[in-house]
XYZ file of C-alpha atoms in Angstrom:
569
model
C 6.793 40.403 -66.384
C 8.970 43.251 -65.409
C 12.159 41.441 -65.588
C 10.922 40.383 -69.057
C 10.292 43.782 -70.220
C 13.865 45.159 -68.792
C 15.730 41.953 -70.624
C 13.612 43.345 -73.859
C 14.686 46.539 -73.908
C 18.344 45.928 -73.313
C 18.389 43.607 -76.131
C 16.810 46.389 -77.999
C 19.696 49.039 -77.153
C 22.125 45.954 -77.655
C 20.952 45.208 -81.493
C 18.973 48.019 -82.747
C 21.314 50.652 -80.920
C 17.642 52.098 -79.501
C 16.201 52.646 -76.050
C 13.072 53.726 -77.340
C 12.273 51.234 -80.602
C 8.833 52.877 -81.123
C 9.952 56.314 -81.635
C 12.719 54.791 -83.921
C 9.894 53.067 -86.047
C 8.509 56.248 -86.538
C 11.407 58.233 -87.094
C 12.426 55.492 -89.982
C 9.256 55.938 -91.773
C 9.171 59.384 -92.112
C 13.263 59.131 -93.294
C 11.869 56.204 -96.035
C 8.866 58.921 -96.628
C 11.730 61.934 -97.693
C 14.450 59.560 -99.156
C 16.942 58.661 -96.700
C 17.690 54.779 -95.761
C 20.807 55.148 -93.741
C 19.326 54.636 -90.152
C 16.706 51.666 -91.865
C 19.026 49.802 -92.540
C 21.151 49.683 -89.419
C 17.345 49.260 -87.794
C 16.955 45.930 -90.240
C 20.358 44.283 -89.949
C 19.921 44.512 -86.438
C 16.527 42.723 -86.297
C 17.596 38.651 -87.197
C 20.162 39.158 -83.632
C 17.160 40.861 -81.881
C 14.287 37.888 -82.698
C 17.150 35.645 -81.651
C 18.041 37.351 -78.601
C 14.234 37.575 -77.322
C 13.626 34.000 -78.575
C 16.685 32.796 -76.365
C 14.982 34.457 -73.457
C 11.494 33.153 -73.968
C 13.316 29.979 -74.236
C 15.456 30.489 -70.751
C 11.846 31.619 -69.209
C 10.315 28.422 -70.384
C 12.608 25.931 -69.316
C 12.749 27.783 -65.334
C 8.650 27.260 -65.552
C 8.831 23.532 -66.927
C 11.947 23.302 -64.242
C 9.330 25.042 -61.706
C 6.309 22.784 -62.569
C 8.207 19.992 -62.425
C 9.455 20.562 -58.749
C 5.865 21.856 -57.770
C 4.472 18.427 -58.953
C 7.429 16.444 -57.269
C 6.676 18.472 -53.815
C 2.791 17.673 -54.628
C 3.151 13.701 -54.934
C 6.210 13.647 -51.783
C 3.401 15.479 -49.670
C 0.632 12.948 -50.978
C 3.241 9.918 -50.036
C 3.665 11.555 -46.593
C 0.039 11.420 -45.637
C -0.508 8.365 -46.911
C 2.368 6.893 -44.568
C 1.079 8.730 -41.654
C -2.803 7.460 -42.822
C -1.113 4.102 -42.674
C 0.610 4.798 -39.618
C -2.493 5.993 -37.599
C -4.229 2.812 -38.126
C -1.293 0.534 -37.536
C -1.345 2.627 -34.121
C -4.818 1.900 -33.726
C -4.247 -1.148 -34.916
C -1.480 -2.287 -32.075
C -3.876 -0.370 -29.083
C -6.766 -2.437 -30.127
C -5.140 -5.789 -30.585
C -3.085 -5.051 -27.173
C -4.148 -6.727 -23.862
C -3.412 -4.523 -21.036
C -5.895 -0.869 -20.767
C -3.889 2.232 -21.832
C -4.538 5.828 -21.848
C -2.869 9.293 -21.230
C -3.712 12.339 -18.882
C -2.497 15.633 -18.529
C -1.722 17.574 -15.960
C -4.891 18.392 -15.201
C -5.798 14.914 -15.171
C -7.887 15.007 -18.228
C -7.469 11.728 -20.420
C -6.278 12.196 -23.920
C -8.574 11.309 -26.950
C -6.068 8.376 -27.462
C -6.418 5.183 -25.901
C -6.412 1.130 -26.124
C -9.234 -0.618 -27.225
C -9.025 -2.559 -23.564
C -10.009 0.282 -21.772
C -13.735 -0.543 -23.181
C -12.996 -3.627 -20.996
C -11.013 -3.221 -18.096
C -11.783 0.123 -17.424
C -15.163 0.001 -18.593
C -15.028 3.336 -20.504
C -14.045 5.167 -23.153
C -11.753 7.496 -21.409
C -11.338 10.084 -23.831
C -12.332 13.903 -22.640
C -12.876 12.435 -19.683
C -11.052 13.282 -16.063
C -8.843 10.525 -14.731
C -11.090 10.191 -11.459
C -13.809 9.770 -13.513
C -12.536 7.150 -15.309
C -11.165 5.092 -12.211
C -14.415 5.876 -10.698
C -12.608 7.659 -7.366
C -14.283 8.581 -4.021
C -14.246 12.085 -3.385
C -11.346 11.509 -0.924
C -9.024 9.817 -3.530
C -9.897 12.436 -5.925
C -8.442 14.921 -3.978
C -5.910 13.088 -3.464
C -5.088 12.854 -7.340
C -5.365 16.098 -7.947
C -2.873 16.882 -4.852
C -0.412 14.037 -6.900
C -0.628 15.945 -9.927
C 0.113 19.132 -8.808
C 3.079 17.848 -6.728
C 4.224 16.044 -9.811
C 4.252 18.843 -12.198
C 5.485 21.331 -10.569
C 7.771 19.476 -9.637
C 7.801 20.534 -5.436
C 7.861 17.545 -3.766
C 10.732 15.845 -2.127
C 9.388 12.492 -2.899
C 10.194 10.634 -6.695
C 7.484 10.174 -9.269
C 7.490 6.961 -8.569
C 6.742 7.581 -5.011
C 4.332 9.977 -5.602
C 2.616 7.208 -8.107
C 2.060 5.076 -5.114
C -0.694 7.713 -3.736
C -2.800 7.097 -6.739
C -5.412 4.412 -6.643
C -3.153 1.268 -7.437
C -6.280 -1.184 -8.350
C -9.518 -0.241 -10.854
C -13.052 -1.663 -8.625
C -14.158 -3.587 -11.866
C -17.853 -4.486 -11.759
C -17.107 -7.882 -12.950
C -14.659 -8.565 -10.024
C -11.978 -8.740 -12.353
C -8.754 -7.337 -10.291
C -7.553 -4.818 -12.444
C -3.788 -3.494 -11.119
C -2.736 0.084 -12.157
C 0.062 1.018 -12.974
C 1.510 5.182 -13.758
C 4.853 6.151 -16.441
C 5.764 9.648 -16.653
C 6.093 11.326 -20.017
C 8.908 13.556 -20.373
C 9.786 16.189 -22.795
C 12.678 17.137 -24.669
C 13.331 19.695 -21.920
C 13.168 17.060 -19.381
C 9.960 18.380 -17.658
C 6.891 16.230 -17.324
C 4.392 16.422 -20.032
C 1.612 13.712 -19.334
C 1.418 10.109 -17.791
C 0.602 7.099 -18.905
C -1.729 4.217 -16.999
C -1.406 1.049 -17.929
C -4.383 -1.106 -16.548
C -3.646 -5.010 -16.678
C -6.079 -8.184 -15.387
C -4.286 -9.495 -13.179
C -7.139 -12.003 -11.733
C -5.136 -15.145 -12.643
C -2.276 -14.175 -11.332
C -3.923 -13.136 -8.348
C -5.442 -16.381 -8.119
C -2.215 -18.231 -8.397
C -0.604 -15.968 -5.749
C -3.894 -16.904 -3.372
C -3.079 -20.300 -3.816
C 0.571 -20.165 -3.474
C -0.251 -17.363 -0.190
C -2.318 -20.311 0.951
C 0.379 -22.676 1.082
C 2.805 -20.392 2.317
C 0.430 -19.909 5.399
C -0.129 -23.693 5.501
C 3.482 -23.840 6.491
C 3.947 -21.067 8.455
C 0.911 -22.231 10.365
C 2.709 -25.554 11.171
C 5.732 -24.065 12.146
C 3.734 -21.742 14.450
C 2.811 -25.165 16.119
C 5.851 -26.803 16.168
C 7.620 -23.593 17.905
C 4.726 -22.906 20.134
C 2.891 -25.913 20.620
C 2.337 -25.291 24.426
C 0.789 -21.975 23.880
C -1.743 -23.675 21.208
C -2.488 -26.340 23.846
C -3.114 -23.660 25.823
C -5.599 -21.972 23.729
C -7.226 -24.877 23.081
C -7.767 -25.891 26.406
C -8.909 -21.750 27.054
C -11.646 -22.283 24.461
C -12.923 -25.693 25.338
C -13.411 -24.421 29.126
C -14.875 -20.892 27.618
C -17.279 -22.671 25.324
C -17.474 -25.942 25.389
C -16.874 -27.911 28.897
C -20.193 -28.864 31.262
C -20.041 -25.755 32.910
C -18.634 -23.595 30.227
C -16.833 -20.256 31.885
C -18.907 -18.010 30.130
C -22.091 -18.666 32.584
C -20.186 -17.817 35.413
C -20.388 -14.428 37.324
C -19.414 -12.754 34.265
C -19.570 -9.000 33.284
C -20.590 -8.437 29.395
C -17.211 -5.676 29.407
C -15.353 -9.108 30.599
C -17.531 -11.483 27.571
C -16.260 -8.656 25.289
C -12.832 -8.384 26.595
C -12.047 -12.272 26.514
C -13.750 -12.912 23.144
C -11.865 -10.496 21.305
C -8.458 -12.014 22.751
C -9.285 -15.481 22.055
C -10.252 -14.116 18.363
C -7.027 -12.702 18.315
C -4.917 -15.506 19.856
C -6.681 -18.028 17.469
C -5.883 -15.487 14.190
C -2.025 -16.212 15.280
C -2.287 -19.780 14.663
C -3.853 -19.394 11.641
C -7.894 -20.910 13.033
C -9.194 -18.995 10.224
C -12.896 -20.870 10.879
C -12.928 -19.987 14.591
C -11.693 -16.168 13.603
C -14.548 -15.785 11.390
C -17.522 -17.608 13.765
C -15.647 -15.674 16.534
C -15.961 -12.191 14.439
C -19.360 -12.754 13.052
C -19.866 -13.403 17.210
C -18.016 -10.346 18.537
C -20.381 -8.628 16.410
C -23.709 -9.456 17.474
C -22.118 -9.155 21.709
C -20.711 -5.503 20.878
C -24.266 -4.151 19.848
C -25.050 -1.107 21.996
C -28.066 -2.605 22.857
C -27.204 -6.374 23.602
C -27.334 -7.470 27.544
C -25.641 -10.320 29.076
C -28.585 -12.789 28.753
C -28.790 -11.845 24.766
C -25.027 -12.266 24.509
C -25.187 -16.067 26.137
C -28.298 -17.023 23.766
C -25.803 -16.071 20.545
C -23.274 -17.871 21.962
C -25.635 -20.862 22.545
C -26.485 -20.663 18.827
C -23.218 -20.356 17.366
C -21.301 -23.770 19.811
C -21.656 -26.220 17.482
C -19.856 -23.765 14.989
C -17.114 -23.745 17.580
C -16.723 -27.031 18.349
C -16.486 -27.810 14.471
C -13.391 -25.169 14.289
C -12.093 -26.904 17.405
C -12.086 -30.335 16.064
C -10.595 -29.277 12.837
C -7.596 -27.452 14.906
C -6.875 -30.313 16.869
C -6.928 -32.930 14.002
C -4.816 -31.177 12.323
C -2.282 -30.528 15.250
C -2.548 -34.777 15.522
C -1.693 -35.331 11.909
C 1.860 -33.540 12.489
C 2.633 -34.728 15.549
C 0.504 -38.174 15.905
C -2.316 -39.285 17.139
C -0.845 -39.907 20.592
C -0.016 -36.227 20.726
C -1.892 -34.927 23.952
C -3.166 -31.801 24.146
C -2.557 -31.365 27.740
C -1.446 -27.795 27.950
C 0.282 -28.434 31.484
C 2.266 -31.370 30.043
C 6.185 -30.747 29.798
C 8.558 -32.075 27.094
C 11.754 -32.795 27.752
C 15.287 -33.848 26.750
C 17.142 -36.534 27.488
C 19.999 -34.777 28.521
C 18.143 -32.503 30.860
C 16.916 -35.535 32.946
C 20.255 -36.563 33.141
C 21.248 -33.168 34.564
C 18.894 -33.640 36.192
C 19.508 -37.079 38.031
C 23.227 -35.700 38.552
C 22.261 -32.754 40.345
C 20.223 -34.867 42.439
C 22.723 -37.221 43.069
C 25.408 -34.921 44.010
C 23.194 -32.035 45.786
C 25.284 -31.234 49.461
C 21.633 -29.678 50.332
C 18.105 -29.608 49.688
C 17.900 -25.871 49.130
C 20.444 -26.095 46.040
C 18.224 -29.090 44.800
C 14.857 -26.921 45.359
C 16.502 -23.867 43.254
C 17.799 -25.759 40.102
C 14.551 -28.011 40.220
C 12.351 -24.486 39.767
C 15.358 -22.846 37.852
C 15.033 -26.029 35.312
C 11.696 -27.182 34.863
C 9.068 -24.354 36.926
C 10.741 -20.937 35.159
C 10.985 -20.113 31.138
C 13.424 -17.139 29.821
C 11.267 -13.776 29.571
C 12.751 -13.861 25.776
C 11.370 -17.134 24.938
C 7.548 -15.455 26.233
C 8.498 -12.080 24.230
C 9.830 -13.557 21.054
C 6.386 -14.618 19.625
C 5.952 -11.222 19.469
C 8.048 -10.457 16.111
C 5.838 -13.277 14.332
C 2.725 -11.468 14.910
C 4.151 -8.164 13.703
C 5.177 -9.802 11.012
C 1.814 -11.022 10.050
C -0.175 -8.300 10.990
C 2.279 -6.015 9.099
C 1.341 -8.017 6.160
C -2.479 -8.100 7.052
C -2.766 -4.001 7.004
C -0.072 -3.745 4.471
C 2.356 -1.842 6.394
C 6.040 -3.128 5.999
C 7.923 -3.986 9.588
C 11.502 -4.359 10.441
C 11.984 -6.804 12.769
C 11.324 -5.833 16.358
C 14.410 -5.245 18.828
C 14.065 -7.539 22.264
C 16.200 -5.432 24.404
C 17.101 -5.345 28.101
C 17.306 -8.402 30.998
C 17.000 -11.891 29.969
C 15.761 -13.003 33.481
C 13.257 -15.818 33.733
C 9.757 -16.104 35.008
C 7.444 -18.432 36.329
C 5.802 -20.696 33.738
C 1.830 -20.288 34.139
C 1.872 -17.288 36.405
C 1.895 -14.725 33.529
C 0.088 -16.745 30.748
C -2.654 -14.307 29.880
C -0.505 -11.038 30.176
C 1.797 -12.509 27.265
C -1.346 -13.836 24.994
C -2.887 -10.366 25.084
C 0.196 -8.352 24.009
C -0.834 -9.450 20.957
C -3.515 -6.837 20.961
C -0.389 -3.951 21.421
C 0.897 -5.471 18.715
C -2.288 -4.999 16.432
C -2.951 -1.731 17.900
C 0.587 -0.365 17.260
C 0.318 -1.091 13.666
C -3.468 -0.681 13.021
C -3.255 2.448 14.786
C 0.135 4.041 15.111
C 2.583 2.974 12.389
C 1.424 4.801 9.611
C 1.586 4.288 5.691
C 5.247 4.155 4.359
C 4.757 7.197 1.709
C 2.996 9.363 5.181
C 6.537 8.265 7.327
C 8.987 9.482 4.216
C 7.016 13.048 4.063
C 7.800 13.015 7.846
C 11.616 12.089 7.351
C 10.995 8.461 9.007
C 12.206 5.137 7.464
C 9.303 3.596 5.326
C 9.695 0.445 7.463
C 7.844 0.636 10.950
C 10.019 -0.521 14.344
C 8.329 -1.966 17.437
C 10.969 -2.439 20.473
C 9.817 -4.585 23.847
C 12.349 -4.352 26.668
C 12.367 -6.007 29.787
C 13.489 -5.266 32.969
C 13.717 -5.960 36.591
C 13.238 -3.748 39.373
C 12.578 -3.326 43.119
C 9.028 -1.919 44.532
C 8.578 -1.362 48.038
C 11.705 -3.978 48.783
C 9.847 -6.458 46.667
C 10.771 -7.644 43.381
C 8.992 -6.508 40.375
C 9.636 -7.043 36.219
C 8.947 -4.025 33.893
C 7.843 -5.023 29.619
C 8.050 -2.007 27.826
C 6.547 -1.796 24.694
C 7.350 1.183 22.142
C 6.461 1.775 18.545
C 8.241 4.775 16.408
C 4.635 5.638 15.024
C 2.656 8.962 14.691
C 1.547 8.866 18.375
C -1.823 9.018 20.039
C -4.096 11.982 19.206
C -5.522 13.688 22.398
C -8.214 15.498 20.656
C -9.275 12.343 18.501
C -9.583 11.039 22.654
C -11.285 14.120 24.162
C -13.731 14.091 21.123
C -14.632 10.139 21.739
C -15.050 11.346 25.454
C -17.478 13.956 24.870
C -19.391 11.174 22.466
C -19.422 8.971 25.735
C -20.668 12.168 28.072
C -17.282 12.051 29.409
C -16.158 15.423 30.670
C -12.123 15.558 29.689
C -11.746 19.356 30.205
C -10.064 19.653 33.653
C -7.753 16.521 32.514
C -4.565 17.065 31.141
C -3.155 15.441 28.082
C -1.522 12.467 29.444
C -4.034 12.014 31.647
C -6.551 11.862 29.095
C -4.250 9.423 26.747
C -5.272 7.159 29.492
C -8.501 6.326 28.673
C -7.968 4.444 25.803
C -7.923 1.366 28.716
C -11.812 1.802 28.794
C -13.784 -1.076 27.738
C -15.134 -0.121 24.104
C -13.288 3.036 23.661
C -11.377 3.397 20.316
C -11.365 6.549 18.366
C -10.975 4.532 15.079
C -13.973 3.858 12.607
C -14.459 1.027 11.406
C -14.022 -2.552 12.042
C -11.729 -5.118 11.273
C -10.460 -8.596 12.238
C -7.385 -6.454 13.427
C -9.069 -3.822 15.499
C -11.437 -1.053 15.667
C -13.809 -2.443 18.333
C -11.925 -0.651 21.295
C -11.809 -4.274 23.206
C -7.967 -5.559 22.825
C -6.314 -2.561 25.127
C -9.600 -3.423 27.687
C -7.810 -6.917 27.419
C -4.357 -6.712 27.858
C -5.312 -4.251 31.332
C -7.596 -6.759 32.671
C -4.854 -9.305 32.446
C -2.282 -7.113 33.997
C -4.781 -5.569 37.007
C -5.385 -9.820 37.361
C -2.251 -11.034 38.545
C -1.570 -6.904 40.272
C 0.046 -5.553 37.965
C -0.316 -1.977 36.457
C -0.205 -0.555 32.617
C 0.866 2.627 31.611
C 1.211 4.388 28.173
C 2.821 7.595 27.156
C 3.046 8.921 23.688
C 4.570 11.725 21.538
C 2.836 13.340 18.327
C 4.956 12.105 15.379
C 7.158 10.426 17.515
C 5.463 7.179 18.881
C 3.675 5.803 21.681
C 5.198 3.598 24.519
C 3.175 1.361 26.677
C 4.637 0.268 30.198
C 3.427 -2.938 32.134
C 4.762 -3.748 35.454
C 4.364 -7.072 37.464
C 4.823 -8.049 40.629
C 7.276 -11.104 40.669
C 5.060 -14.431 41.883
C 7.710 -16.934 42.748
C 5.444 -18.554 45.417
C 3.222 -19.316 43.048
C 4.474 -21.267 40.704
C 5.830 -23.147 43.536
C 2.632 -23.261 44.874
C 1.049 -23.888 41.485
C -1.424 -20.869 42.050
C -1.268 -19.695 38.841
């Protein structure tokens, strides 16, 4: 209004020659009143230019509001059109998350899930997650929610030496649906423009087909692998078979003889173990639901032979299954004769030329045990890798392949039979309890992969010959006050031992300082084993071990050529 007013009154001095038209009205009328008309008319021929003047700027005025309207209605309907769009675009959003399969939702960095999520979560997550906390929603135990809530503050502030990816692989990686629907997780960071991390997304998929598939296609692979374990160590499965027929099922089966229940323990367990190498899945489980019942605190030696009674025919079923199926790949003329040799046909005729053209009996006597009563310690060791391999894969823990270092001198065959089975329980002890979880061996500047290394050795005792296995693992090491605290539970008394002497108890019959149990481990039998088959034969077992660094198990054997020759074995 004020600009109007000024534009007025300089269109006033401009054609009435006034800055103050009022007192110029009054001034004509009292000139008009005496007589004189000079300053009306310069007043009057001035008017037609003033209207004009004030009607161009009413006109100017009009034309900025109409321009002003205009715009102000244009801004109105572009802002309508926007919300629409975005109207349109919120339900195509919800729209997509709905109609999509998988389960996804977003959390922030305190783990709380953003009002925004798929449709599928209703499903696979079974919950709305919205408002709700992460842990919550994936149903956690109190241990992995702490474990989230560690992730999350690693991962957004950013102070961990590990990637997010890395650090992804600490969350829960599978959703415990109710349905048994196997529902795999899976974690995206959310950057902003500023390149920090602003949420993460989980994507929840049902993978139970596919899981099924990979069962099936797992199943065949261990089909196969199970008949190459026979083909490359069909004299050890002879062997076994021929240990658990005399154990269980021969007239005078070896488990009524004058048998300690620490010894029943000790030799089920490694026969459980032995079989679970050649892939007897039915005897692992009859032998595990078995092991069970004989390890009760409570059970005595009588009990322990009336649930072996009831489970024989159980055992001879598994039995008959395992040797059927060794006969349909090798025929059914295959013996199962553990003692009986194979051999080539140039060997014999090495064999027939050596005899032929032997100067002396002695050189006969030494290539005759050389060739056919002695095996390479290698060939007995090298077994070993396969059952890393699959226990690795059992517990989840990824293996590089072990290192056979050292001699490559040869032993008697039969002499040492049960010391080599029962490594197998080092084997599942050094993973089970030593190699840890690949994310725990990156925080402690270790390759992700574990590493067992055997060496052998020969050496001199007392001017008589002796053979050395060492077995070391690069895992976190035995923990003495995990031992001393499993002592005290036993009313052991550990305080005037020292460390290492203390690591040495885990040779007891039932001692582990592990809960839980497993077809792995976790009884505290397989060490028990694997020193009762050394102390057999004179032998002694020794382990040492370094927090963080690993543990290292030495087994040294007196060398028994007599007996082979002898066939005392």
């Amino acid at each position: 209004m004020a600009r109007i007013r000024n534009k007025t009154q300089r269109q006033f001095e401009r054609h009435l020659k006034t800055d103050d038209p009022l007192s110029l009205v009054a001034a004509m009328r009292e000139q008009a009143s005496s007589g004189g008309h000079e300053a009306c008319l310069v007043f009057l021929d001035g008017l037609p230019g003033f209207f004009e003047a004030v009607a161009q700027t009413y006109e100017q005025y009009e034309d900025k509001n109409k321009m002003a309207l205009r715009n102000l209605d244009l801004s109105s309907e572009e802002l309508n059109e926007a919300n629409r769009k975005l109207e349109r675009l919120n339900r195509s959003m919800e729209a997509m998350l709905e109609s999509l399969g998988p389960a996804l939702l977003f959390f922030n960095k305190a783990g709380q899930c953003a009002d925004t999520s798929s449709h599928s979560c209703l499903t696979l997550l079974e919950a709305n997650p919205g408002g709700q906390y992460i842990w919550d929603v994936l149903k956690c135990t109190p241990e992995e929610k702490a474990s989230f809530e560690k992730l999350l503050s690693l991962a957004f502030k950013n102070i961990s030496a590990m990637t997010i990816e890395d650090l992804f692989r600490i969350a829960p990686q599978t959703y415990r649906h109710s349905q048994g629907l196997i529902i795999r997780l899976n974690y995206r960071p959310i950057f902003g423009q500023s390149g920090a991390l602003q949420g993460i997304l989980l994507i929840g998929e049902d993978v139970t087909e596919e899981a099924h598939y990979k069962a099936l296609a797992k199943e065949r692979e261990q089909q196969t692998e199970k008949i190459l374990r026979l083909i490359q160590n069909r004299k050890d499965f002879m062997g076994l078979i021929a240990q658990i027929e005399a154990f269980f099922l021969s007239e005078t089966p070896l488990f009524y003889e004058q048998i300690s229940l620490v010894d029943l323990k000790g030799d089920l367990h490694t026969m459980k173990g032995l079989a679970g190498s050649f892939y007897m899945n039915d005897f692992v489980e009859v032998m595990q639901q078995l092991e069970s019942s004989v390890v009760k605190q409570d059970t005595t030696l009588r009990s322990a032979f009336e649930t072996i009674e009831r489970v024989i025919p159980e055992i001879f079923a598994a039995i008959e299954d395992a040797k059927a199926f060794m006969q349909s790949i090798f025929g059914e003329a295959e013996t199962l004769d553990p003692d009986s040799v194979s051999l080539r046909r140039k060997e014999l005729l090495d064999f027939y030329r050596e005899l032929c053209g032997a100067p002396e009996t002695a050189t006969l006597q030494k290539f005759y045990y050389q060739k056919f009563l002695t095996v390479p310690i290698s060939d007995l060791l090298r077994s070993l890798d396969q059952h890393i391999r699959e226990t690795a894969a059992a517990l989840g823990k990824p293996m590089k392949a072990s290192r056979l270092e050292g001699d490559n001198f040869r032993v008697p065959t039969g002499v040492y039979d049960d010391v080599f089975l029962s490594l197998v329980h080092l084997v599942r002890n050094a993973i089970d309890h030593g190699i840890e979880q690949s994310e725990e061996r990156v925080i402690a500047g270790k390759s992700p992969e574990g590493l067992i290394m055997v060496r052998a050795e020969l050496f001199s005792l007392m001017d008589e010959p002796w053979f050395r296995i060492i077995f070391k693992d690069d895992g976190a090491g035995i923990d003495t006050d995990k031992i001393r605290q499993r002592m005290r539970a036993l009313g052991m008394d550990s305080s005037g031992q020292s460390d290492q002497d203390v690591t040495q108890n885990i040779f007891m019959p039932g001692f582990s300082s592990k809960r839980g149990v497993s077809v792995i481990s976790g009884r505290g039998i397989g060490l028990s084993a694997v020193t009762q088959a050394v102390r057999k034969i004179g032998g002694s077992i020794f382990v040492t071990s370094e927090t963080g660094k690993g543990t290292t198990f030495v087994i040294d054997l007196p060398f028994k050529e007599q007996a082979a020759l002898l066939g005392d074995t």
